[in-house]
mmCIF file with all atom_site columns, C-alpha atoms in Angstrom:
data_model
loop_
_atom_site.group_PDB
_atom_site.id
_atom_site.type_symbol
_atom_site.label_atom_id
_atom_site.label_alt_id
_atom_site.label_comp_id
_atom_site.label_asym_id
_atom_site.label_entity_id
_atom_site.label_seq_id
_atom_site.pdbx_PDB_ins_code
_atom_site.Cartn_x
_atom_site.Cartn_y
_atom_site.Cartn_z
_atom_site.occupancy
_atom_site.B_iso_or_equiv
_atom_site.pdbx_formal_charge
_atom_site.auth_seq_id
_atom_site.auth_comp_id
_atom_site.auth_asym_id
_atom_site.auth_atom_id
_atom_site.pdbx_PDB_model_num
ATOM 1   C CA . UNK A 1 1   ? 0.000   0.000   0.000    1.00 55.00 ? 1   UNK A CA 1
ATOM 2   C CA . UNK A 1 2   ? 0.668   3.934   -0.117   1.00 63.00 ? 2   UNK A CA 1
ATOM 3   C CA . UNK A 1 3   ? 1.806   4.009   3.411    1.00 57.00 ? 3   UNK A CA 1
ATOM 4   C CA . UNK A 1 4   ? 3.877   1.277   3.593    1.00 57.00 ? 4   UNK A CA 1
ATOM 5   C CA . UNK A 1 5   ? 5.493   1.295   0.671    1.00 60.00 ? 5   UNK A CA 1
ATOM 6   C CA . UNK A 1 6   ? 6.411   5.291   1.570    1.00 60.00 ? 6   UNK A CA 1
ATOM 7   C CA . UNK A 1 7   ? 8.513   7.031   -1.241   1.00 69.00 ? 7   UNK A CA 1
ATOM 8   C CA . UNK A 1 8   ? 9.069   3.965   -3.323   1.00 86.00 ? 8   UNK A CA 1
ATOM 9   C CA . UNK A 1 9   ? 5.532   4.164   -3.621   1.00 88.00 ? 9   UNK A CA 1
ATOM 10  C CA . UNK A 1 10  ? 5.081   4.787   -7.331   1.00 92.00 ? 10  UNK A CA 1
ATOM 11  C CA . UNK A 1 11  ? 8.269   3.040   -8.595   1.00 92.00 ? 11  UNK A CA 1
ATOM 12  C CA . UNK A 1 12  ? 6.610   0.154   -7.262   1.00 92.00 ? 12  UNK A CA 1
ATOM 13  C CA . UNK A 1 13  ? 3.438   0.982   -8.729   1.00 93.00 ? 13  UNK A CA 1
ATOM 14  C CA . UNK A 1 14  ? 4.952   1.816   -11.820  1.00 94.00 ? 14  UNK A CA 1
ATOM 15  C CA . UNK A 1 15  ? 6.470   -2.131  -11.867  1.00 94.00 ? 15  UNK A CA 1
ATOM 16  C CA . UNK A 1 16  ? 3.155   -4.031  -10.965  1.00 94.00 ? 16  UNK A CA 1
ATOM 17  C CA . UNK A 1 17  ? 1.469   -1.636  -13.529  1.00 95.00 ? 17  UNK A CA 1
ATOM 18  C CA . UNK A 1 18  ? 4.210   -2.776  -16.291  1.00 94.00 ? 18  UNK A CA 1
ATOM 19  C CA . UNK A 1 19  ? 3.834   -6.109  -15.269  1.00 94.00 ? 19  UNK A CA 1
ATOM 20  C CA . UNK A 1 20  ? 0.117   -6.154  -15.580  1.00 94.00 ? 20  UNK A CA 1
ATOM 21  C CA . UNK A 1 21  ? -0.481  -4.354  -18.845  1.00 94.00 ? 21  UNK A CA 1
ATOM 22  C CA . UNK A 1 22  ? 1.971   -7.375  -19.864  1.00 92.00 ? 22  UNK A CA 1
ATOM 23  C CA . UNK A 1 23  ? -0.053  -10.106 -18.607  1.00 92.00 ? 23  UNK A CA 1
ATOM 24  C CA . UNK A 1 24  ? -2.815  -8.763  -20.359  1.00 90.00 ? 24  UNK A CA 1
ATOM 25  C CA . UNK A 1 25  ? -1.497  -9.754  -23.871  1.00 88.00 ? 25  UNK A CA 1
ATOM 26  C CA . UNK A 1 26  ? -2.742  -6.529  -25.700  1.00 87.00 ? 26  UNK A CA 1
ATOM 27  C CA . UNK A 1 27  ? -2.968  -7.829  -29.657  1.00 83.00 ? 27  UNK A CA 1
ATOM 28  C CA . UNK A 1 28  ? -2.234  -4.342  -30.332  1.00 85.00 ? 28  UNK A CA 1
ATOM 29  C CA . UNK A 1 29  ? 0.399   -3.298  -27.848  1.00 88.00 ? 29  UNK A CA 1
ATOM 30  C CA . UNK A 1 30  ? -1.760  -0.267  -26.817  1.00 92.00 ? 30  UNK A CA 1
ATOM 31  C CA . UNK A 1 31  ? -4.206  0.734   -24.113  1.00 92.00 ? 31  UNK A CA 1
ATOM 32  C CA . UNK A 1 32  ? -5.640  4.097   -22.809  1.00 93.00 ? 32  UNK A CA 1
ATOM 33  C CA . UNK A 1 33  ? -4.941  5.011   -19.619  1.00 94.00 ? 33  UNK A CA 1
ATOM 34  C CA . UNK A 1 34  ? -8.621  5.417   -18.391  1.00 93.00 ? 34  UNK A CA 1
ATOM 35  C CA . UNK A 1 35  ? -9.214  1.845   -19.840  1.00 93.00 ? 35  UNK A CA 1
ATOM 36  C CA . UNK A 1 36  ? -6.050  0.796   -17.553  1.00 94.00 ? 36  UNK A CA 1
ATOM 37  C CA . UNK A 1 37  ? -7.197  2.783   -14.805  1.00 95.00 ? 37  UNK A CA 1
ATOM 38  C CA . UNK A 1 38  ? -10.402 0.614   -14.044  1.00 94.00 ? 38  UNK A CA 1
ATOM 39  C CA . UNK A 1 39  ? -8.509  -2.572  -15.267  1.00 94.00 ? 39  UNK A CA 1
ATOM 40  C CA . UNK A 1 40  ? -6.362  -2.655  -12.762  1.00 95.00 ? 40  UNK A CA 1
ATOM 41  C CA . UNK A 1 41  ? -8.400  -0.977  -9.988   1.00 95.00 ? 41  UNK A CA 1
ATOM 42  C CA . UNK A 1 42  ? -10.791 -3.910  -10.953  1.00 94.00 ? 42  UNK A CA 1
ATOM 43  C CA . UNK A 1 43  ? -8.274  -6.372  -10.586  1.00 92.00 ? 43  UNK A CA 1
ATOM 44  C CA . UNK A 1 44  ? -7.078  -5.090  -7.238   1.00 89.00 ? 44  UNK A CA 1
ATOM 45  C CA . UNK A 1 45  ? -10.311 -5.060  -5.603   1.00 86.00 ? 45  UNK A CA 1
ATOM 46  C CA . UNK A 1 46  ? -9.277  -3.107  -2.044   1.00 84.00 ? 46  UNK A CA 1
ATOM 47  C CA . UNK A 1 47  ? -6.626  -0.533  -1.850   1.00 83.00 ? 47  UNK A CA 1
ATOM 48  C CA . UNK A 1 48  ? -7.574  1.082   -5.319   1.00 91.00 ? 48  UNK A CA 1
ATOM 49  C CA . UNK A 1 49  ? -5.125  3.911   -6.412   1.00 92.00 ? 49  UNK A CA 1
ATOM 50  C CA . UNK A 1 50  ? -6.352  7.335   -7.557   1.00 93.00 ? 50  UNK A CA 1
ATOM 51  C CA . UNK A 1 51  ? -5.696  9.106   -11.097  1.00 94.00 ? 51  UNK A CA 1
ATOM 52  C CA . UNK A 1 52  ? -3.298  10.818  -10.142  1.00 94.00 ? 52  UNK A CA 1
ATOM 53  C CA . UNK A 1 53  ? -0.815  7.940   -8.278   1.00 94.00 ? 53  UNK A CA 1
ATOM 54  C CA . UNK A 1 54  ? -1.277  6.072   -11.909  1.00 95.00 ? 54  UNK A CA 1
ATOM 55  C CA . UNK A 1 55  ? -0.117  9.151   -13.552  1.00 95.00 ? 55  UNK A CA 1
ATOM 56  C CA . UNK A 1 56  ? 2.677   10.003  -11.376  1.00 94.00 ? 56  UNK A CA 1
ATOM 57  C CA . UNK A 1 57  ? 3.412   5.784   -11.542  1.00 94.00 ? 57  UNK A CA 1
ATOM 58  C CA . UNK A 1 58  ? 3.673   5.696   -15.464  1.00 95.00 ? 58  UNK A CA 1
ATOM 59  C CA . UNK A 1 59  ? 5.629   8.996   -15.828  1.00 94.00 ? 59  UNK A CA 1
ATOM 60  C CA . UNK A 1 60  ? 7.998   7.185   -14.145  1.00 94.00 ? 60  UNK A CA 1
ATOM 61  C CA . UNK A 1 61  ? 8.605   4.156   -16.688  1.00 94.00 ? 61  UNK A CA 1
ATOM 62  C CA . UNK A 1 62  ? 11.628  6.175   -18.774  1.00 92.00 ? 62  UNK A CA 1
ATOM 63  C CA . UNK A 1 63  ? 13.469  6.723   -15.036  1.00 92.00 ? 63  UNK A CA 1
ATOM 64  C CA . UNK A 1 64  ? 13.142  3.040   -14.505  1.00 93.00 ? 64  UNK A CA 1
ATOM 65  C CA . UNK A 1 65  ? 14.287  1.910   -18.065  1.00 92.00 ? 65  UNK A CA 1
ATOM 66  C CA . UNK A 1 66  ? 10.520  -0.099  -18.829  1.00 92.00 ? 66  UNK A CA 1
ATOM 67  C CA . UNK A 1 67  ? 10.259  -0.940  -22.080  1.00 92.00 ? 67  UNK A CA 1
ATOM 68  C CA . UNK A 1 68  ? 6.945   0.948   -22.423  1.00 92.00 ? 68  UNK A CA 1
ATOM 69  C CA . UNK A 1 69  ? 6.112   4.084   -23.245  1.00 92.00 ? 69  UNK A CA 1
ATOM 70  C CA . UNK A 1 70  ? 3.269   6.664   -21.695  1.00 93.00 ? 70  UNK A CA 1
ATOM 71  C CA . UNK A 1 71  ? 2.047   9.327   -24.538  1.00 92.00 ? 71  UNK A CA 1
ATOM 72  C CA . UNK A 1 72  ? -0.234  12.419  -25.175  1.00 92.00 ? 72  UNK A CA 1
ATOM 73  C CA . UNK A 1 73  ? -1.659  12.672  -27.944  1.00 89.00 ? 73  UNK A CA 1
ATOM 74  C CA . UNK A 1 74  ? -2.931  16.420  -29.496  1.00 85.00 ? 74  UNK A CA 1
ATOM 75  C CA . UNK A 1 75  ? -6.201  15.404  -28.596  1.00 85.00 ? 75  UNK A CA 1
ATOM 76  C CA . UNK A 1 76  ? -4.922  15.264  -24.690  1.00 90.00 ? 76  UNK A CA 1
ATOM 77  C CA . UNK A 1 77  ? -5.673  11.087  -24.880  1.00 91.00 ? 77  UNK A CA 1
ATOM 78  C CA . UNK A 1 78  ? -2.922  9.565   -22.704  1.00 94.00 ? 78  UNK A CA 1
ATOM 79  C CA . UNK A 1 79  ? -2.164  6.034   -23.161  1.00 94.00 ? 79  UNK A CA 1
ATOM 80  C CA . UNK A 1 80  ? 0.700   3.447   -22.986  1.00 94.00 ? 80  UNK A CA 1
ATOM 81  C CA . UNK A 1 81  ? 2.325   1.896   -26.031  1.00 92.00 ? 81  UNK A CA 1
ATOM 82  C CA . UNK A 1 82  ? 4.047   -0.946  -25.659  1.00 90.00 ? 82  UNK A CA 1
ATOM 83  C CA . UNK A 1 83  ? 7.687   -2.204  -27.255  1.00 84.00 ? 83  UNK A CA 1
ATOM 84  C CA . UNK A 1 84  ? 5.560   -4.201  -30.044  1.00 85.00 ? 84  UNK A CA 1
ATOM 85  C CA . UNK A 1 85  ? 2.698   -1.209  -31.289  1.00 86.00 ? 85  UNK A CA 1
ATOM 86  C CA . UNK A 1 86  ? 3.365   -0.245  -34.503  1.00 79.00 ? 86  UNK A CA 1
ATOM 87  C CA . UNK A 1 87  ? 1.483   3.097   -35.306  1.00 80.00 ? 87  UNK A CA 1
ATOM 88  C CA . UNK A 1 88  ? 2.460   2.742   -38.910  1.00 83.00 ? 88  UNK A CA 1
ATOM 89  C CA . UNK A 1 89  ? 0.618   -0.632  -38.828  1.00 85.00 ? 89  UNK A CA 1
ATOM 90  C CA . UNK A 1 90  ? -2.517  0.636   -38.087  1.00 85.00 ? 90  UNK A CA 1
ATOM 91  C CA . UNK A 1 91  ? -1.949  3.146   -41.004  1.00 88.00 ? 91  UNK A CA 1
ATOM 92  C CA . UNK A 1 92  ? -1.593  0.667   -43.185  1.00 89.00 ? 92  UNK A CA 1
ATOM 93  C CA . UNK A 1 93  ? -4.847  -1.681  -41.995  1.00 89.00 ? 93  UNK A CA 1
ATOM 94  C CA . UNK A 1 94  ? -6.966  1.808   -42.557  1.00 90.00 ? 94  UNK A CA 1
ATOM 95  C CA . UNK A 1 95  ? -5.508  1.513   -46.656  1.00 89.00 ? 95  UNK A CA 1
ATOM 96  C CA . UNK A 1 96  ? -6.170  -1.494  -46.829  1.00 89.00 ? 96  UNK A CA 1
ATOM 97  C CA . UNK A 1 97  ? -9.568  -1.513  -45.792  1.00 89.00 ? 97  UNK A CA 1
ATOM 98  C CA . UNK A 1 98  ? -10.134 1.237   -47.849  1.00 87.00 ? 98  UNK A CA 1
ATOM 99  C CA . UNK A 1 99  ? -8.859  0.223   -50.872  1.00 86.00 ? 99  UNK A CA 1
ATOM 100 C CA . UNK A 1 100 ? -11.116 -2.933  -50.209  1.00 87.00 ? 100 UNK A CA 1
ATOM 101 C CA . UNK A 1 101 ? -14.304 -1.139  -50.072  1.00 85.00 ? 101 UNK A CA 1
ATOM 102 C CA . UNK A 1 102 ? -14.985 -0.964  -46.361  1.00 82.00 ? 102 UNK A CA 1
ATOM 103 C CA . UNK A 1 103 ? -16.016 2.266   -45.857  1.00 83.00 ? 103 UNK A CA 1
ATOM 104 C CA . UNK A 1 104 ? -17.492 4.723   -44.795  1.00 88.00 ? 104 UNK A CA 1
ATOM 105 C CA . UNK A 1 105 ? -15.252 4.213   -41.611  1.00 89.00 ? 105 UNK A CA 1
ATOM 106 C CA . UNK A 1 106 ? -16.570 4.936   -37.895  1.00 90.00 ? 106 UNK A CA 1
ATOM 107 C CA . UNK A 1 107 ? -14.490 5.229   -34.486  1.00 91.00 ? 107 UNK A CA 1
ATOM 108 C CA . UNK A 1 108 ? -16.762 2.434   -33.143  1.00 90.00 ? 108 UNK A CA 1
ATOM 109 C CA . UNK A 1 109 ? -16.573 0.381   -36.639  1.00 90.00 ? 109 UNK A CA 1
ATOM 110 C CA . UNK A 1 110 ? -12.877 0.352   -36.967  1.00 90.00 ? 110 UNK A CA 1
ATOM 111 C CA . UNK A 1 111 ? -12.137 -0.009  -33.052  1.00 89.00 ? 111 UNK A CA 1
ATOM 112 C CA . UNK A 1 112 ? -14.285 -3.130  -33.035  1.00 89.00 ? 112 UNK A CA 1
ATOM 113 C CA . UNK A 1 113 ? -12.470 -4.652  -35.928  1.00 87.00 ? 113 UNK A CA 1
ATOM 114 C CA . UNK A 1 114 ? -8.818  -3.990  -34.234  1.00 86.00 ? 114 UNK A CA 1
ATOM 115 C CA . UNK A 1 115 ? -9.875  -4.829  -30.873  1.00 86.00 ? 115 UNK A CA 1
ATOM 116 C CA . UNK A 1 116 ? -9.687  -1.078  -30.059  1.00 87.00 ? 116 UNK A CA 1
ATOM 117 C CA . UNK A 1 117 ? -11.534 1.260   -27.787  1.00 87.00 ? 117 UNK A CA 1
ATOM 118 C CA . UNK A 1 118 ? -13.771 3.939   -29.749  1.00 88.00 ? 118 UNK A CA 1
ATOM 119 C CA . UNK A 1 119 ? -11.795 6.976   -28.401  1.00 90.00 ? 119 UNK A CA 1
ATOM 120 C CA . UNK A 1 120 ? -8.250  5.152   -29.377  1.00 90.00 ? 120 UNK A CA 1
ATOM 121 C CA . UNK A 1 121 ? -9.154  4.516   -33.051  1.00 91.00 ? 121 UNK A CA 1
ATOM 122 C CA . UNK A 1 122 ? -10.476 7.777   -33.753  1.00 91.00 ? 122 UNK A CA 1
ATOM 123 C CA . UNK A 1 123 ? -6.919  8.909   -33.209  1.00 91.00 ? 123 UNK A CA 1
ATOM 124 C CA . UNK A 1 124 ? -5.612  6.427   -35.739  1.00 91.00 ? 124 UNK A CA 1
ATOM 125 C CA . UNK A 1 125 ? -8.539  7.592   -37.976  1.00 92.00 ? 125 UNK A CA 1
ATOM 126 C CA . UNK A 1 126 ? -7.359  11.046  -37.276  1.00 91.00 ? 126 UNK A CA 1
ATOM 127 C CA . UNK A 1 127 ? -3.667  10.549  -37.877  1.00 90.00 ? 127 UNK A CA 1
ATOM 128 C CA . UNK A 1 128 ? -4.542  8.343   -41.369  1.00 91.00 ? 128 UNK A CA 1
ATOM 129 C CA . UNK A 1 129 ? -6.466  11.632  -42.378  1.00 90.00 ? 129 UNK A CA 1
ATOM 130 C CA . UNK A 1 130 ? -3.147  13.873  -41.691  1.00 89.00 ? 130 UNK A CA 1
ATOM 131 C CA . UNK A 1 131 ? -1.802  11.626  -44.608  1.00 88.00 ? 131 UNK A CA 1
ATOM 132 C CA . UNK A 1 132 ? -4.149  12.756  -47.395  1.00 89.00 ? 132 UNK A CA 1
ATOM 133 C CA . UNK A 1 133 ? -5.494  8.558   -46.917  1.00 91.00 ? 133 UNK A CA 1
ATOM 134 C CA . UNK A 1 134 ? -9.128  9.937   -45.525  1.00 91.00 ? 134 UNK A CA 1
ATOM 135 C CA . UNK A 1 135 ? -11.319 12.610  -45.732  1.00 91.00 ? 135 UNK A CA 1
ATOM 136 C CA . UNK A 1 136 ? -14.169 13.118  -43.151  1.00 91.00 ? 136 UNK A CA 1
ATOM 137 C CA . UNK A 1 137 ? -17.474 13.761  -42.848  1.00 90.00 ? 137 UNK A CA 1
ATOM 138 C CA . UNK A 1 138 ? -19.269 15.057  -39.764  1.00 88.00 ? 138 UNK A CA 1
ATOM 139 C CA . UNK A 1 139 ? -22.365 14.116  -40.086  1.00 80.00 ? 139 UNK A CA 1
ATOM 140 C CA . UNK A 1 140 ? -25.313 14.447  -37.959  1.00 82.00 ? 140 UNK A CA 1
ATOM 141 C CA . UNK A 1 141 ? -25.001 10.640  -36.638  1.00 79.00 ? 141 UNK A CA 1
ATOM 142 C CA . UNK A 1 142 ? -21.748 11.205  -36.678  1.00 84.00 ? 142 UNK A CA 1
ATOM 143 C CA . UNK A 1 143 ? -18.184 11.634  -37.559  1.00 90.00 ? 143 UNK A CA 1
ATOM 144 C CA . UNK A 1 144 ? -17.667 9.289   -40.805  1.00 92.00 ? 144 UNK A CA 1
ATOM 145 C CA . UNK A 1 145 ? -14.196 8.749   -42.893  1.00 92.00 ? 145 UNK A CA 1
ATOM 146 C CA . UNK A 1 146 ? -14.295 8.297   -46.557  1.00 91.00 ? 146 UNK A CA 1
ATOM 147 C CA . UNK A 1 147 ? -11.470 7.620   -49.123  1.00 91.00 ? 147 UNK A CA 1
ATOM 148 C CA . UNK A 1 148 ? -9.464  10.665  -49.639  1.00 90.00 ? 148 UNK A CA 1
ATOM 149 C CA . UNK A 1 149 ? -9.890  11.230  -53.604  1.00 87.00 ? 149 UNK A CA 1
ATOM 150 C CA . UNK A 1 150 ? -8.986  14.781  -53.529  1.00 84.00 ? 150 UNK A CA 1
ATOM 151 C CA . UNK A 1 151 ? -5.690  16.430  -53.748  1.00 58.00 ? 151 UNK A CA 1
ATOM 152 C CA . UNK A 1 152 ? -3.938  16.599  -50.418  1.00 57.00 ? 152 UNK A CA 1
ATOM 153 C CA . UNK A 1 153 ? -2.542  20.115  -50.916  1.00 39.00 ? 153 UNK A CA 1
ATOM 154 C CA . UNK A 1 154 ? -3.468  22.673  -53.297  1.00 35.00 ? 154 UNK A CA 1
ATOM 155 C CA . UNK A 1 155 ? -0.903  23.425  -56.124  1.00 35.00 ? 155 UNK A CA 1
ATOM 156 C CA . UNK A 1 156 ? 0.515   27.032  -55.605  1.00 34.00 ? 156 UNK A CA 1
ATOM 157 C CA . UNK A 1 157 ? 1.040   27.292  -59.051  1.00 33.00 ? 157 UNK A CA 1
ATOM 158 C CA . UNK A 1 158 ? -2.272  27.381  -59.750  1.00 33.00 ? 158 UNK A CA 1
ATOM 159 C CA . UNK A 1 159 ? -3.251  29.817  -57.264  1.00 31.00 ? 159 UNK A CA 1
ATOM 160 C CA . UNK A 1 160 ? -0.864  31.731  -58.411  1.00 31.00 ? 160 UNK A CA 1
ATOM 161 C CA . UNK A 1 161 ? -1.639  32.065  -61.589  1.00 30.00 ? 161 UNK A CA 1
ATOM 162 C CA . UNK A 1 162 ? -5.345  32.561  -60.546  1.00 26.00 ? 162 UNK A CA 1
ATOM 163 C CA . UNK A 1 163 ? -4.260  35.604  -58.151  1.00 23.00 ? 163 UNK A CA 1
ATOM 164 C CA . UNK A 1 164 ? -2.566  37.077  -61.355  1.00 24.00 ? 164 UNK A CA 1
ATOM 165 C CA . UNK A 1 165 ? -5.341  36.342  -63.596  1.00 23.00 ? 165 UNK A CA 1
ATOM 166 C CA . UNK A 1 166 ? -7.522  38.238  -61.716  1.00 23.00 ? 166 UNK A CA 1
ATOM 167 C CA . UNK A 1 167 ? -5.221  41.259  -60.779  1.00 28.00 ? 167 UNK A CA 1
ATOM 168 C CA . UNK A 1 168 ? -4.818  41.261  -64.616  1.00 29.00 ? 168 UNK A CA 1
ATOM 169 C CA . UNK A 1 169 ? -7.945  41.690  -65.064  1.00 34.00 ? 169 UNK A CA 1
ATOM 170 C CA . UNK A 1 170 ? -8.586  44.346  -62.749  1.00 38.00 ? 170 UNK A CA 1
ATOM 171 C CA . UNK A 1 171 ? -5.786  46.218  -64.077  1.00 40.00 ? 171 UNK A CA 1
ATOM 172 C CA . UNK A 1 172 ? -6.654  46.278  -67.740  1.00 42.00 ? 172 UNK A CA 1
ATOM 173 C CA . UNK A 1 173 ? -9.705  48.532  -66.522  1.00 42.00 ? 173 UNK A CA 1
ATOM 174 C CA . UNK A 1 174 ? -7.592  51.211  -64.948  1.00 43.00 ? 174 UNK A CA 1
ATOM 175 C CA . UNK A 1 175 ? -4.918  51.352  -67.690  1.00 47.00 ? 175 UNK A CA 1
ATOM 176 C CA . UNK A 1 176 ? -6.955  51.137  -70.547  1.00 47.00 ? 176 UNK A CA 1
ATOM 177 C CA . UNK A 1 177 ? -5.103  51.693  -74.209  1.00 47.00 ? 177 UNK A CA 1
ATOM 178 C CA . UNK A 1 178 ? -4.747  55.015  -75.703  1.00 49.00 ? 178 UNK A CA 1
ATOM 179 C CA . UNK A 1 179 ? -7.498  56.680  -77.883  1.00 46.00 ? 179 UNK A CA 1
ATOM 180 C CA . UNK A 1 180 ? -6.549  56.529  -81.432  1.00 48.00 ? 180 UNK A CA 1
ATOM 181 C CA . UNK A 1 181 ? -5.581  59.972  -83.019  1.00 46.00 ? 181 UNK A CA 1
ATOM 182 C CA . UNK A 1 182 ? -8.899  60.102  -85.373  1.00 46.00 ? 182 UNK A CA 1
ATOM 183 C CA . UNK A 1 183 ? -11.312 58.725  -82.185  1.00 44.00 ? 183 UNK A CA 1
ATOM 184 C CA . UNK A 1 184 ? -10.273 61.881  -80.074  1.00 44.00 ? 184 UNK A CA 1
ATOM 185 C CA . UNK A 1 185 ? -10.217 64.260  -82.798  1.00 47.00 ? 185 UNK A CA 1
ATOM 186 C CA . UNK A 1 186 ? -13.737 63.797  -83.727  1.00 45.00 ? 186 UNK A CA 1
ATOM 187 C CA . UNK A 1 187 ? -14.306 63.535  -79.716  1.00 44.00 ? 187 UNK A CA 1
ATOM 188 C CA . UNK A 1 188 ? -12.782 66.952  -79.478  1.00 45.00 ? 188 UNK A CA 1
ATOM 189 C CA . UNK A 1 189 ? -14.751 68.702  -82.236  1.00 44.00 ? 189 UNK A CA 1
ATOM 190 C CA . UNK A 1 190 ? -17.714 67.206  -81.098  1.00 43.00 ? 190 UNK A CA 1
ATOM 191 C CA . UNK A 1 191 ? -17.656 68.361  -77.285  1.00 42.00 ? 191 UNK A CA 1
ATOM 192 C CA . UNK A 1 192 ? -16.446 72.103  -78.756  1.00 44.00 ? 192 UNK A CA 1
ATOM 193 C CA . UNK A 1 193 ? -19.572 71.707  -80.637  1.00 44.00 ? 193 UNK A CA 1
ATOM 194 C CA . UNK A 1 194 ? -21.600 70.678  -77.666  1.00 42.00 ? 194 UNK A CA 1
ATOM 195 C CA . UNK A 1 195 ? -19.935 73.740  -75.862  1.00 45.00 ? 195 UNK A CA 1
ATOM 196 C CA . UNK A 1 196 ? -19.783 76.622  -78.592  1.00 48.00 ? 196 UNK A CA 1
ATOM 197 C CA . UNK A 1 197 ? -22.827 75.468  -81.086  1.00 49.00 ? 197 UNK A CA 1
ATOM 198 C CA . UNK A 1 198 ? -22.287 77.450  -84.367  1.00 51.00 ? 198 UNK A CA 1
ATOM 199 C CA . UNK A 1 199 ? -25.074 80.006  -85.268  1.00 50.00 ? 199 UNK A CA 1
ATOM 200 C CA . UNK A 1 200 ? -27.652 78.826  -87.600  1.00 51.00 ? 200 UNK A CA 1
ATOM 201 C CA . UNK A 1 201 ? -27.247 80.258  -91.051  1.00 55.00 ? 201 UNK A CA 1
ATOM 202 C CA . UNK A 1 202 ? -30.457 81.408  -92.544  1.00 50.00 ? 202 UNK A CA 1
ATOM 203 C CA . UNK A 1 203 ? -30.206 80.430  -96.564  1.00 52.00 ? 203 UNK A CA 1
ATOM 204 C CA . UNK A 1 204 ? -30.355 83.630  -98.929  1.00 51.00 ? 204 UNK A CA 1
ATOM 205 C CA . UNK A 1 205 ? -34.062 83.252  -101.249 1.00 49.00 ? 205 UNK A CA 1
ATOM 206 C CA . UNK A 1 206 ? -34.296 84.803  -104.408 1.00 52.00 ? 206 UNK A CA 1
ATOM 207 C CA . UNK A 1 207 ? -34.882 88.485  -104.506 1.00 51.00 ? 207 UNK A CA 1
ATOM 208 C CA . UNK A 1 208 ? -34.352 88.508  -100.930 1.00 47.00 ? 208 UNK A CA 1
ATOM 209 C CA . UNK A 1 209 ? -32.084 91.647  -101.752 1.00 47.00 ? 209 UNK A CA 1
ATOM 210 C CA . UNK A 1 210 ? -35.073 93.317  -103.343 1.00 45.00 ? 210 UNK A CA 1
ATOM 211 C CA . UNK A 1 211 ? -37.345 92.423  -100.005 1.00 46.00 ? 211 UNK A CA 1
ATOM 212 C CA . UNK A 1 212 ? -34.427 93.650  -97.594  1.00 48.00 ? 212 UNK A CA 1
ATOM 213 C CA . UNK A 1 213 ? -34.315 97.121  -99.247  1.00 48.00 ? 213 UNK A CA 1
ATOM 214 C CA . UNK A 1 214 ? -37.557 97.641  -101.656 1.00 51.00 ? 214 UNK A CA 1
ATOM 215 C CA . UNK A 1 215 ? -37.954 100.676 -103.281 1.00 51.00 ? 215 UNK A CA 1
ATOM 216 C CA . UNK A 1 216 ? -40.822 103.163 -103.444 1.00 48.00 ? 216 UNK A CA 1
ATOM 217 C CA . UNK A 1 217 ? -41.885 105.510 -106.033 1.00 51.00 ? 217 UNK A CA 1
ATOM 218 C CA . UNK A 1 218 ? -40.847 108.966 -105.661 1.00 50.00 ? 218 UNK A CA 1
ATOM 219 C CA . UNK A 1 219 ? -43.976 111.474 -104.836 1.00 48.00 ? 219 UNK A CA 1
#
């Protein structure tokens, strides 16, 4: 127990928990550490540890050279891999069973084919989507992983030569080509016209001298 066992209290715990997640013959070589937490609190029966003696217990496995290893994933999961789990093998089940058909792929679906806990193999489902391999799609039942048939990254290229298409475009409207000589000469004469219209000339009639000035008979 705690008080007995005094400051060696979680190097010892740290050995019986080694020694117990080796007994338990994990096919996969991993387990979380809430799943170990009532596995071995279950197994124990009276003097059950607390959360935070297992934590301080498997922090300690590099210090005492086990051949285990206690991670964090980004998702804050914490859970023990052992000297046998192979993350890249559970990559490579996920391609496979996508490239046979079996999808669309679930936490609970894939976790009960590998002998996994639901909350474990959505990291593997997770990590196989980092690699371009899935794509997902939250649904409203729930978070579903298809094959990934898109590109995995976007080709700058491309988006650069959209970006300049576009600022081409927009800058052919403010420097637009000059106005041919001809074009602005007649657009000249016809504002000057607009501005300064030339006075109507009246056309001369015949004998219109003879009705400006006529002549009358002397008295």
């Amino acid at each position: 127990t705690k008080d007995s066992a005094g400051t060696l209290f979680h190097k010892e715990l740290a050995r019986q928990i080694f020694e117990f997640v080796t007994s338990l013959n994990l096919q996969n070589g991993i387990i979380t550490l809430i799943d170990l937490y009532a596995l071995y609190n279950r197994a124990r029966g009276i003097s059950l540890i607390s959360p935070h003696d297992l934590h301080a217990a498997c922090s300690l496995f590099p210090t005492l050279k086990l051949p285990v290893s206690f991670v964090k994933y980004e998702s804050g999961l914490l859970a023990l891999e052992l000297s046998h789990f192979s993350n890249s093998g559970f990559i490579s089940r996920i391609r496979s069973m996508v490239e046979a058909g079996d999808f669309p792929l679930t936490a609970a679906q894939f976790g009960a084919s590998q002998k996994l806990s639901p909350v474990l193999s959505l990291q593997f489902l997770k990590k196989a989507e980092e690699e371009a391999i899935l794509c997902r799609d939250d649904h409203l039942e729930g978070l579903r992983f298809y094959p990934n048939l898109f590109l995995p990254s976007s080709n700058p290229t491309t988006t650069t030569d959209s970006t300049t298409v576009i600022s081409t475009t927009s800058s052919s409207s403010t420097n637009r080509p000059p106005v041919p000589s001809s074009t602005a000469n007649s657009s000249s004469t016809y504002s000057s016209s607009l501005l300064a219209p030339a006075s109507p000339q009246v056309p001369s009639l015949p004998g219109s001298s003879s009705l400006m000035s006529p002549s009358y008979p002397s008295l």
